[in-house]
JSON list of C-alpha atoms in Angstrom, two decimals:
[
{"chain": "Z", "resi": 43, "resn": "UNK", "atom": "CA", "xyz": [-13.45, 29.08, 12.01]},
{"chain": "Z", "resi": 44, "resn": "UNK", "atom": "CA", "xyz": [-14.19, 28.56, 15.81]},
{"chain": "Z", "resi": 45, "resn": "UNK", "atom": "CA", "xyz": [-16.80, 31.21, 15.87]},
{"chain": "Z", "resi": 46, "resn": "UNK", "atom": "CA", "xyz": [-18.53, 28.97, 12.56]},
{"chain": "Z", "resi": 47, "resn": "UNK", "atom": "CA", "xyz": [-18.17, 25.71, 15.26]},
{"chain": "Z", "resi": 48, "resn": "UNK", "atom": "CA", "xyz": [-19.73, 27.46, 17.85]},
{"chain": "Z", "resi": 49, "resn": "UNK", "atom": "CA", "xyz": [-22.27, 28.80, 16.05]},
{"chain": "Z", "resi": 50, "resn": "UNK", "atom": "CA", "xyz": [-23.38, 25.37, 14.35]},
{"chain": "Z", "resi": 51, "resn": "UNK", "atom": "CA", "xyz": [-22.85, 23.66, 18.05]},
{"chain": "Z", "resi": 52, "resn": "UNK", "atom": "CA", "xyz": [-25.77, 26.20, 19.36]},
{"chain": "Z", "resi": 53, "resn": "UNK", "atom": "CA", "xyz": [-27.75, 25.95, 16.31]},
{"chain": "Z", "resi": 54, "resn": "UNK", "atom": "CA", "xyz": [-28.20, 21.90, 16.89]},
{"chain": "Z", "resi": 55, "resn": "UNK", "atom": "CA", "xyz": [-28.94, 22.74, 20.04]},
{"chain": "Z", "resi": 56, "resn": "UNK", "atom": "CA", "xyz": [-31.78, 25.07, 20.18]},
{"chain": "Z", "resi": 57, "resn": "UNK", "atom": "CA", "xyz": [-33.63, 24.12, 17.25]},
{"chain": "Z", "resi": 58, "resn": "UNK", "atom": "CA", "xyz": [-36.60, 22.15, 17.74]},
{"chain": "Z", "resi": 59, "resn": "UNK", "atom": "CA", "xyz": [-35.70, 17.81, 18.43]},
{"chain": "Z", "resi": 60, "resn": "UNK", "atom": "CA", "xyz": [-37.52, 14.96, 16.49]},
{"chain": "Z", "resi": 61, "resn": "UNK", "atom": "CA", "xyz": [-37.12, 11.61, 17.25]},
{"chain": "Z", "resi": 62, "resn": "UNK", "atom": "CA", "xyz": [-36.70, 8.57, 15.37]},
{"chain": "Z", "resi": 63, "resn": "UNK", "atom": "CA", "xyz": [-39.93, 7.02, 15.05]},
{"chain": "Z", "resi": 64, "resn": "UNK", "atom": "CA", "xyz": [-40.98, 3.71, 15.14]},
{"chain": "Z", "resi": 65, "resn": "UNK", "atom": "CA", "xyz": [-41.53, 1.85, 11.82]},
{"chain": "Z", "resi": 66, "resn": "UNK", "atom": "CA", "xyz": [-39.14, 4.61, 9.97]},
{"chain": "Z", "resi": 67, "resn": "UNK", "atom": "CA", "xyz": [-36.19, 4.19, 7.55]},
{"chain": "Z", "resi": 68, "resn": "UNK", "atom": "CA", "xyz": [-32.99, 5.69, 7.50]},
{"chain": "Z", "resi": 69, "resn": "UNK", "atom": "CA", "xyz": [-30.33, 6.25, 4.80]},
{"chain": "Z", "resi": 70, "resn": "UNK", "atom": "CA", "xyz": [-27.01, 6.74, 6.31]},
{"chain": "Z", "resi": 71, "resn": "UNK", "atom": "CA", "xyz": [-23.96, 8.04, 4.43]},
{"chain": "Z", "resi": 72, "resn": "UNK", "atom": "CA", "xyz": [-20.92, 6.81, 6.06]},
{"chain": "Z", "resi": 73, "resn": "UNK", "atom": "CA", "xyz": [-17.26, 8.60, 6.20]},
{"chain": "Z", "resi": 74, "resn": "UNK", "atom": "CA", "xyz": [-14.19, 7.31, 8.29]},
{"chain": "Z", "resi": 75, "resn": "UNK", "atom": "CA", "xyz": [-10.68, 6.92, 9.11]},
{"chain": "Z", "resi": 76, "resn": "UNK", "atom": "CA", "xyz": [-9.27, 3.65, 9.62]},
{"chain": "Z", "resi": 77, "resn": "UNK", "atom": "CA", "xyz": [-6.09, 3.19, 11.46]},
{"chain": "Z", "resi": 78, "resn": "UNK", "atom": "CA", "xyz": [-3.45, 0.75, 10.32]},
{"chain": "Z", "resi": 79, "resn": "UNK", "atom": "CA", "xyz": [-3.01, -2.91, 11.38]},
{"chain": "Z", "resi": 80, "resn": "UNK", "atom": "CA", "xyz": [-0.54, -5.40, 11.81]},
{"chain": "Z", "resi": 81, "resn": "UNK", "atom": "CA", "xyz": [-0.48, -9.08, 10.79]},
{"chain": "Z", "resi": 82, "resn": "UNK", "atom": "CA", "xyz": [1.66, -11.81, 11.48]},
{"chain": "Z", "resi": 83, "resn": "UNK", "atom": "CA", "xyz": [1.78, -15.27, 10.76]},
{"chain": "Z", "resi": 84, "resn": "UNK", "atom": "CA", "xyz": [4.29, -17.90, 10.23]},
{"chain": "Z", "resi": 85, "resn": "UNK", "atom": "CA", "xyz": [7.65, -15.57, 9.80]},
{"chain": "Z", "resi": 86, "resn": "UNK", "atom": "CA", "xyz": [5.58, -13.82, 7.10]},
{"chain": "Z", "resi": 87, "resn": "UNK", "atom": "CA", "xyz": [4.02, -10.32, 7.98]},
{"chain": "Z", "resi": 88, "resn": "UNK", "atom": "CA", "xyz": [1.84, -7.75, 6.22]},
{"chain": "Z", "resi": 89, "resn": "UNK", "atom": "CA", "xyz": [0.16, -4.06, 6.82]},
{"chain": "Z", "resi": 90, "resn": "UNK", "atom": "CA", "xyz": [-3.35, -2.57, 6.57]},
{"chain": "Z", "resi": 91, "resn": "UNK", "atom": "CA", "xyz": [-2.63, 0.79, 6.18]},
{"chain": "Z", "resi": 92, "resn": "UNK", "atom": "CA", "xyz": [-4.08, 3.82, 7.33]},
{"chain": "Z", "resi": 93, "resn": "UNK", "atom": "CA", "xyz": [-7.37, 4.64, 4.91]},
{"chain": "Z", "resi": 94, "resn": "UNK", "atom": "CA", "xyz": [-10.65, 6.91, 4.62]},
{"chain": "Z", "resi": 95, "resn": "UNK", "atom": "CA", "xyz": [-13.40, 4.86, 4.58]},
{"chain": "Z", "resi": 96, "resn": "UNK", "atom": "CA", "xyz": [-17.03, 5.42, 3.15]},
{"chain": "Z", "resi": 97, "resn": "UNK", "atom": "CA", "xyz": [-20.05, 3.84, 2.02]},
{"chain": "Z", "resi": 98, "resn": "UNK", "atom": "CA", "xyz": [-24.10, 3.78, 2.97]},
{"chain": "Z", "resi": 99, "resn": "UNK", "atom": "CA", "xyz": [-26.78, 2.02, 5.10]},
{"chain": "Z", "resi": 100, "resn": "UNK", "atom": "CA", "xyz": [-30.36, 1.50, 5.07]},
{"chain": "Z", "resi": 101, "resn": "UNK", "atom": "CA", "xyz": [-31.66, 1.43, 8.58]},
{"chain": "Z", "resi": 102, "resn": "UNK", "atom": "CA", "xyz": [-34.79, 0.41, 9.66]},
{"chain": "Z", "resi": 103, "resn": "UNK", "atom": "CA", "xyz": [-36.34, 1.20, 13.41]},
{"chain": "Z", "resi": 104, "resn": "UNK", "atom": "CA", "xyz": [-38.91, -1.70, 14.38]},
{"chain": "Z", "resi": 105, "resn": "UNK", "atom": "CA", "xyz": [-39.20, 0.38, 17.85]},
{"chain": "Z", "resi": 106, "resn": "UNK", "atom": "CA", "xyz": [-37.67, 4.68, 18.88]},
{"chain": "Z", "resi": 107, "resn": "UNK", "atom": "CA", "xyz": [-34.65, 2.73, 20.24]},
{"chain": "Z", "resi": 108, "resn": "UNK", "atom": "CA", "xyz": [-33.84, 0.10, 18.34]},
{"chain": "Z", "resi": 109, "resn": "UNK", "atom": "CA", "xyz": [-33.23, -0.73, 14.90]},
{"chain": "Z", "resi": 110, "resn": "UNK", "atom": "CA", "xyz": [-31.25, -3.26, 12.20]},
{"chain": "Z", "resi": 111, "resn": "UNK", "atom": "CA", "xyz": [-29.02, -1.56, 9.52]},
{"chain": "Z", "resi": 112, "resn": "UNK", "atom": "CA", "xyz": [-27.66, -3.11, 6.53]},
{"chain": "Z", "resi": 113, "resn": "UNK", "atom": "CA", "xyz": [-24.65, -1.22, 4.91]},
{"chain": "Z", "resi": 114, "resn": "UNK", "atom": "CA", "xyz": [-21.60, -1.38, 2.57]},
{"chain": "Z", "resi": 115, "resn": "UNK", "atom": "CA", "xyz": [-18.47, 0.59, 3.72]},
{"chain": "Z", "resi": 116, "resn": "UNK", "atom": "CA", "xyz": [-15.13, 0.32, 1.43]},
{"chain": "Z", "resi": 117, "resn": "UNK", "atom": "CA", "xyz": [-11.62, 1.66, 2.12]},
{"chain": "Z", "resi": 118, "resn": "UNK", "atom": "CA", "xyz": [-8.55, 1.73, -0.62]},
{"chain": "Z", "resi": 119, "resn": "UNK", "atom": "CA", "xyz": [-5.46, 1.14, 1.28]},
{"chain": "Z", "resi": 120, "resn": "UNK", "atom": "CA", "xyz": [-1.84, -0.27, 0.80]},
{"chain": "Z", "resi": 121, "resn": "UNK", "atom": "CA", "xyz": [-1.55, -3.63, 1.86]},
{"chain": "Z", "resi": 122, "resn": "UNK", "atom": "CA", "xyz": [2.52, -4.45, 1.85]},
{"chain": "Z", "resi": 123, "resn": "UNK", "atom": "CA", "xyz": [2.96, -8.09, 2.26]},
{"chain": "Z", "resi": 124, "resn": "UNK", "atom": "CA", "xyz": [6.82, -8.84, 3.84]},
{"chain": "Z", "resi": 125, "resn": "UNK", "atom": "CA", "xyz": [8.90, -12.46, 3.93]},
{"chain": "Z", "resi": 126, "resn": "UNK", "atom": "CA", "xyz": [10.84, -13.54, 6.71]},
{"chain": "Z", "resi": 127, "resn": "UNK", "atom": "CA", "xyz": [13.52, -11.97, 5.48]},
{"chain": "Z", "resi": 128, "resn": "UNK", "atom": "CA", "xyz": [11.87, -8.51, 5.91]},
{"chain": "Z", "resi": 129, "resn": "UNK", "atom": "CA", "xyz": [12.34, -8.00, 2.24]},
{"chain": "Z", "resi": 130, "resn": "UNK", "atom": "CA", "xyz": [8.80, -6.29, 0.56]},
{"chain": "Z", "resi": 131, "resn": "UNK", "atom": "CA", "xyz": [7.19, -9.55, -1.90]},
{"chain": "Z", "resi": 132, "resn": "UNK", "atom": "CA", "xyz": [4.89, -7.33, -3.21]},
{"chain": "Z", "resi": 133, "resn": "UNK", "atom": "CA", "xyz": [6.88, -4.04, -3.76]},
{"chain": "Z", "resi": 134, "resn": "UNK", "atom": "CA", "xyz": [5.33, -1.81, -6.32]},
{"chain": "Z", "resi": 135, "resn": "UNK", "atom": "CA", "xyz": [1.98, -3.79, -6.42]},
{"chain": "Z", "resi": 136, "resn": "UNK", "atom": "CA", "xyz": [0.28, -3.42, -3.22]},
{"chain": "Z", "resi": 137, "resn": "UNK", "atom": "CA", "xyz": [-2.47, -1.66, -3.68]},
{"chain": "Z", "resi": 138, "resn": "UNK", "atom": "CA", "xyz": [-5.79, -3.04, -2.80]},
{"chain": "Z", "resi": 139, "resn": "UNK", "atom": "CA", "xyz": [-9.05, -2.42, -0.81]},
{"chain": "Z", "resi": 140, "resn": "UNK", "atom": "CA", "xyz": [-11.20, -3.77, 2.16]},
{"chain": "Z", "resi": 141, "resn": "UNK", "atom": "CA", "xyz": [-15.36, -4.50, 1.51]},
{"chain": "Z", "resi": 142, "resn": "UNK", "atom": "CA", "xyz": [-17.53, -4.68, 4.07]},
{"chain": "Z", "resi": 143, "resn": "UNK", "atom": "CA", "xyz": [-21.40, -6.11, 3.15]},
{"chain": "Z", "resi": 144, "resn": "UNK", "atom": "CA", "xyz": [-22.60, -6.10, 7.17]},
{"chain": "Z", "resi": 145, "resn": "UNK", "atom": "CA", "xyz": [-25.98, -6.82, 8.83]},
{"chain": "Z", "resi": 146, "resn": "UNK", "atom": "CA", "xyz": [-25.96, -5.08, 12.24]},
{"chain": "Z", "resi": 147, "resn": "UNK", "atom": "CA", "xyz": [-28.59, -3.85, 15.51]},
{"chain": "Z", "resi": 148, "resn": "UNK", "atom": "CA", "xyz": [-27.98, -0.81, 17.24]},
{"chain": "Z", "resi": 149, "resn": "UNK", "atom": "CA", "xyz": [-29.45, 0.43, 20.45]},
{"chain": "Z", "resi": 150, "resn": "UNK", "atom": "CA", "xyz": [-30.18, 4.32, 21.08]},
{"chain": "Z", "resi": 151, "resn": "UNK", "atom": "CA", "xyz": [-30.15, 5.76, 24.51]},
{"chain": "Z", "resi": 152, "resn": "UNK", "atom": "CA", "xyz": [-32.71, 8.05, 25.48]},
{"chain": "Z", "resi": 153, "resn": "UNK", "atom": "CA", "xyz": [-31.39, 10.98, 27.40]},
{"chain": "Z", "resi": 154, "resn": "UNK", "atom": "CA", "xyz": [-34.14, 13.69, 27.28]},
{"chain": "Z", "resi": 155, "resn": "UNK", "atom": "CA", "xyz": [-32.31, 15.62, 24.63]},
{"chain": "Z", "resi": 156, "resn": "UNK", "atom": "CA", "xyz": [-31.37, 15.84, 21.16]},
{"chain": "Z", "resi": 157, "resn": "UNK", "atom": "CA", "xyz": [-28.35, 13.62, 21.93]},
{"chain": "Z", "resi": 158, "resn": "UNK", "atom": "CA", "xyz": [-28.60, 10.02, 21.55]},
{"chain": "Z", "resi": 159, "resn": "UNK", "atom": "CA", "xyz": [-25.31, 7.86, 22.76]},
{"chain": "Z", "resi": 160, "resn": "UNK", "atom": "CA", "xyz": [-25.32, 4.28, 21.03]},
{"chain": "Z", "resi": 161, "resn": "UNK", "atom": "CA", "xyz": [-24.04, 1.31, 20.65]},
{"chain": "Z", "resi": 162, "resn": "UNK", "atom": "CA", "xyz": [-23.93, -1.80, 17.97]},
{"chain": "Z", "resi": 163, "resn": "UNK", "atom": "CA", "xyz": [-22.58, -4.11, 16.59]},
{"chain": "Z", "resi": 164, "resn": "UNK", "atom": "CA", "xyz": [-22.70, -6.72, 13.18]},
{"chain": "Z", "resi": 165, "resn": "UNK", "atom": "CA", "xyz": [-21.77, -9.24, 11.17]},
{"chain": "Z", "resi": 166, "resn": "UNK", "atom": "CA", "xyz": [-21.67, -10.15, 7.59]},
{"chain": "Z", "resi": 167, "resn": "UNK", "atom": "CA", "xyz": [-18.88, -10.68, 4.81]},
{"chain": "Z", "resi": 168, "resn": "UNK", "atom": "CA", "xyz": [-15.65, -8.91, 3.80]},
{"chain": "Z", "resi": 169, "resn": "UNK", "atom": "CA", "xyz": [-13.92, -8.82, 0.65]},
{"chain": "Z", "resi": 170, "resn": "UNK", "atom": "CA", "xyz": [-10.17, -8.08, 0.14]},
{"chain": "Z", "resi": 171, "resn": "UNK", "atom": "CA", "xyz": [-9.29, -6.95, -2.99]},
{"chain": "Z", "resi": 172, "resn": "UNK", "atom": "CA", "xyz": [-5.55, -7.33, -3.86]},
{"chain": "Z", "resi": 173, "resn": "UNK", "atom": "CA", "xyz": [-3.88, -6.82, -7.30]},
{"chain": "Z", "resi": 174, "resn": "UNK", "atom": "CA", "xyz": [-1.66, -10.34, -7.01]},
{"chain": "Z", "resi": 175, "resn": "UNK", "atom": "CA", "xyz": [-4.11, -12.60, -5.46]},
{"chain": "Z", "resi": 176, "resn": "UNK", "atom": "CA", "xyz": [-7.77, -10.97, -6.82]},
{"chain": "Z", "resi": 177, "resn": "UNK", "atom": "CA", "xyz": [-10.88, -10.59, -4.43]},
{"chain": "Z", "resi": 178, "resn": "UNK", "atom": "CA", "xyz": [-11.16, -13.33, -1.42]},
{"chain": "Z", "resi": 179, "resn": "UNK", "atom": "CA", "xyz": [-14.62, -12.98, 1.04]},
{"chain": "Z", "resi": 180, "resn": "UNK", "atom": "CA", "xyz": [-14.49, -14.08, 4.40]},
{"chain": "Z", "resi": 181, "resn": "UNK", "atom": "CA", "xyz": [-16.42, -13.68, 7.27]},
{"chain": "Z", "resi": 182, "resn": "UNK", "atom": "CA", "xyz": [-16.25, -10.05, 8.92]},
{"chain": "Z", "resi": 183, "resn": "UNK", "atom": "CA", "xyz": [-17.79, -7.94, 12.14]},
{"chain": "Z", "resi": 184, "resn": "UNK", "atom": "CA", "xyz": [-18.13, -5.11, 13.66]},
{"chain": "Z", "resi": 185, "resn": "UNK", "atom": "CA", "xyz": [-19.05, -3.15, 17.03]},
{"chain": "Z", "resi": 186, "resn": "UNK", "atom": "CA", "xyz": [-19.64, 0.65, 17.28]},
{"chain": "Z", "resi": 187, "resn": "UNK", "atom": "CA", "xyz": [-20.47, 3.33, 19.37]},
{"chain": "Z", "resi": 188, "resn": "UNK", "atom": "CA", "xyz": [-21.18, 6.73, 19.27]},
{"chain": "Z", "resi": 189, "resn": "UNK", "atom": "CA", "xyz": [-23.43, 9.60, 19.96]},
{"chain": "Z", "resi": 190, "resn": "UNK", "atom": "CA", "xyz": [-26.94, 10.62, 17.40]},
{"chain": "Z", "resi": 191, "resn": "UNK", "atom": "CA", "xyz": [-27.66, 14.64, 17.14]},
{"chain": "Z", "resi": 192, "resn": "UNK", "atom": "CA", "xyz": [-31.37, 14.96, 16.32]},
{"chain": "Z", "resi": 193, "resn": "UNK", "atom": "CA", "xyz": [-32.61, 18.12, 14.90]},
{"chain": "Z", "resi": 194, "resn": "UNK", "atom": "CA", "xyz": [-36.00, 19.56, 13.74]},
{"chain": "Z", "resi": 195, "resn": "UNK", "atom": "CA", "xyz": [-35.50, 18.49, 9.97]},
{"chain": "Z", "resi": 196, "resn": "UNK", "atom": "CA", "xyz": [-35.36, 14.99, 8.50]},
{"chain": "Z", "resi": 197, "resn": "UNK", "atom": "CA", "xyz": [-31.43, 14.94, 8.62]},
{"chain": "Z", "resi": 198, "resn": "UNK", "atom": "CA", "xyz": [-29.44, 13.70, 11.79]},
{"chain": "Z", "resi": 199, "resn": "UNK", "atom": "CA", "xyz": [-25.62, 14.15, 12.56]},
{"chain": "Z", "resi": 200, "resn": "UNK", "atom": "CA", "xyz": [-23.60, 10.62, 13.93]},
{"chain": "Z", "resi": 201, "resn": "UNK", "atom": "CA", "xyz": [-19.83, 10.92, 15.56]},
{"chain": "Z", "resi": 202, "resn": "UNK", "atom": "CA", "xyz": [-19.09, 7.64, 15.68]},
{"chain": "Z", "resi": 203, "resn": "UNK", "atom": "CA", "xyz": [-16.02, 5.54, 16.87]},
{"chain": "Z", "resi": 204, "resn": "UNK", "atom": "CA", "xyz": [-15.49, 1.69, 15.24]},
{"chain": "Z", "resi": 205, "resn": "UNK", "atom": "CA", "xyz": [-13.77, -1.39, 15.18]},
{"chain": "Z", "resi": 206, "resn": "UNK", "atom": "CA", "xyz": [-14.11, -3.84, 12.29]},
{"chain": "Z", "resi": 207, "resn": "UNK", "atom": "CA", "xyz": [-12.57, -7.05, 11.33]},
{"chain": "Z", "resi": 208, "resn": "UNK", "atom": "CA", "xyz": [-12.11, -9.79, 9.06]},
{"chain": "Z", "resi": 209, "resn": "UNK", "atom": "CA", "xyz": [-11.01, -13.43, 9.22]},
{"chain": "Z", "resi": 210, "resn": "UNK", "atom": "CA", "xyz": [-9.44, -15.83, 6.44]},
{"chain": "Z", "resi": 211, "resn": "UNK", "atom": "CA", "xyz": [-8.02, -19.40, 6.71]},
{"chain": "Z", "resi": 212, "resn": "UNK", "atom": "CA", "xyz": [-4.25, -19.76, 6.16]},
{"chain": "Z", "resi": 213, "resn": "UNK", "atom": "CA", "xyz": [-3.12, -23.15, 6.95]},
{"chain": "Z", "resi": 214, "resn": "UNK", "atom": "CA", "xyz": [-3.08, -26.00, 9.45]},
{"chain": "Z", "resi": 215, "resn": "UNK", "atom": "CA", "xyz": [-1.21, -26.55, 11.95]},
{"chain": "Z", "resi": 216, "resn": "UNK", "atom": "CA", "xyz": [-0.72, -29.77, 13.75]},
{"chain": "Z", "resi": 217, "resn": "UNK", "atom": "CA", "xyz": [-0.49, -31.33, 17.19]},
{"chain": "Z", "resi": 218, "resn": "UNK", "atom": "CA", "xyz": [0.28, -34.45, 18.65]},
{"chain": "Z", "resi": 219, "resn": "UNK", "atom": "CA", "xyz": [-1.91, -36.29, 20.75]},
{"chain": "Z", "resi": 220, "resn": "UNK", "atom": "CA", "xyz": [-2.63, -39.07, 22.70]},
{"chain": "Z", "resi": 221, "resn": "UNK", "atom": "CA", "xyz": [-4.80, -40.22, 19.68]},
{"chain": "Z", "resi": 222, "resn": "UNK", "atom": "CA", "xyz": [-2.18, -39.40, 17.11]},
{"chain": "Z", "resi": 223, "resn": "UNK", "atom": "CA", "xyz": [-1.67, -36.12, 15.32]},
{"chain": "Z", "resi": 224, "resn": "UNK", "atom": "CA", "xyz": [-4.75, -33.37, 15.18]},
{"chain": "Z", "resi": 225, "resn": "UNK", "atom": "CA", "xyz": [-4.74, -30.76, 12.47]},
{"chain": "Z", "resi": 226, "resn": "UNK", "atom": "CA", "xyz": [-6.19, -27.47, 13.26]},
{"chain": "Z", "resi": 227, "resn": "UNK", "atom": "CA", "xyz": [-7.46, -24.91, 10.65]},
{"chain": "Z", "resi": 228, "resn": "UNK", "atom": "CA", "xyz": [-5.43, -21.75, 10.99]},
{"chain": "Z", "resi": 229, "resn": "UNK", "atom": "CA", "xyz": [-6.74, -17.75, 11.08]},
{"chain": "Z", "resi": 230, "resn": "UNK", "atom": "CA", "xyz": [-5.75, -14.92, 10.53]},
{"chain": "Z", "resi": 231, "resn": "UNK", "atom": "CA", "xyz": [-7.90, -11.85, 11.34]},
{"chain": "Z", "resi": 232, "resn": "UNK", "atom": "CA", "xyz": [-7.61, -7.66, 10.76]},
{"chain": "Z", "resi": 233, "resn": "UNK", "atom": "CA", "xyz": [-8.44, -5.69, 13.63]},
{"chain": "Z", "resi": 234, "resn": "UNK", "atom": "CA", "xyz": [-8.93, -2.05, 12.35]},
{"chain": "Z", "resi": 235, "resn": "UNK", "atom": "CA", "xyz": [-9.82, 0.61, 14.91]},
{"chain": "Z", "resi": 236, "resn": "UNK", "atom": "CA", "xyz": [-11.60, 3.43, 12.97]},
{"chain": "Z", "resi": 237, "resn": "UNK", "atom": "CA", "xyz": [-13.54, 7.34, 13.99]},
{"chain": "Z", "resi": 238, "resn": "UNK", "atom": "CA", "xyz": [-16.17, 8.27, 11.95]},
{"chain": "Z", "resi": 239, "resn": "UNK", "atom": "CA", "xyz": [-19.29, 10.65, 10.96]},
{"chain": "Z", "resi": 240, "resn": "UNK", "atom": "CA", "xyz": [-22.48, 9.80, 9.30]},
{"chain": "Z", "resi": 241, "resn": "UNK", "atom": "CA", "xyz": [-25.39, 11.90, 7.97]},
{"chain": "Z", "resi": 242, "resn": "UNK", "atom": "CA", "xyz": [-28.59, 10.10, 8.53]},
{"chain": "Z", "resi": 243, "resn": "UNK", "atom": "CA", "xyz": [-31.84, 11.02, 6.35]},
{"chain": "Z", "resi": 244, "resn": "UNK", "atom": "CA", "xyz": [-35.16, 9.65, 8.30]},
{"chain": "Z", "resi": 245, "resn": "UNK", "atom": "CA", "xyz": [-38.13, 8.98, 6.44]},
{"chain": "Z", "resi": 246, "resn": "UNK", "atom": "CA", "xyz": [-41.07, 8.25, 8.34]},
{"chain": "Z", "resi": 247, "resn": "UNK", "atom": "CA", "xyz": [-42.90, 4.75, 6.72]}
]
């Protein structure tokens, strides 16, 4: 298996390098892992669990360097909700997914080489499907960063790392002022840290 690595290692490297031109498209096919994450608010706390993401993106390069991407990436996951109590309110029935609809720019570094380090970042909507309360959308982000392997042929090879996120309204809380008391609209937001590959298909406009 390590000789197959190697092998496919050299055989990105020595082939012949095309860039990403300007005024091209890309398809990108997305995979991923998503770590889990924690929330907490009000004596009530729930879990994102560890997932496999995937979904696609249509990229568009207005210059070699620099381009907008819209995509759709979806994970199924477990979502257990827990009372104060620490007694599971959802046992049985926690099943759901996260939906990410996200308009994003990246920027490509050029190093000279077939190996193009990135970074990006975007915003857009999420959607949380759960079984008890149905689909909510909010509004959801993310920043990225990674490295691009050109080759000779139309299809390039991303190793990406993530972090996404999504914030929803829970409440009010209120303070009291010199003016009297001041409600203040509460959030509550998923951080998921995620490492992922895409396959990118160019096709020059």
């Amino acid at each position: 298996m390590k000789k197959y690595s190697l092998l496919l290692v050299v055989f990105l490297s020595v082939i012949g390098m095309r860039a990403q031109d300007a005024r091209s498209f890309s398809l990108n096919l997305y995979g991923g892992y998503n770590f889990s994450d924690n929330l907490d608010y009000d004596g009530y706390t729930a879990t994102v669990e560890d997932s496999f993401q995937y979904g696609a993106g249509f990229e568009y390069f207005f210059t070699t360097n620099n381009s907008v991407e819209l995509k759709y990436l979806r994970a199924d996951t477990k979502m257990p909700f827990y009372g104060p109590l620490g007694n599971q309110l959802n046992a049985g029935d926690d099943k759901g997914a996260l939906n990410y609809i996200l308009l994003g720019y990246t920027y490509y570094f050029d190093t000279g080489s077939n190996l193009l380090p990135y970074l990006g970042a975007g915003a857009g909507v999420g959607i949380i499907e759960t079984p008890q309360s149905g689909n909510g959308t909010y509004f959801a982000w993310d920043i990225k960063g990674g490295v691009k392997i050109k080759t000779a042929s139309t299809v390039s090879v991303n190793i990406n790392a993530y972090l996404e996120s999504m914030s929803a309204a829970v409440g009010n809380s209120y303070y009291w002022t010199y003016w009297g008391p001041v409600g203040v609209e509460d959030y509550v937001s998923t951080f998921q840290f995620g490492l992922g590959a895409t396959l990118s298909f160019n096709f020059k406009n």
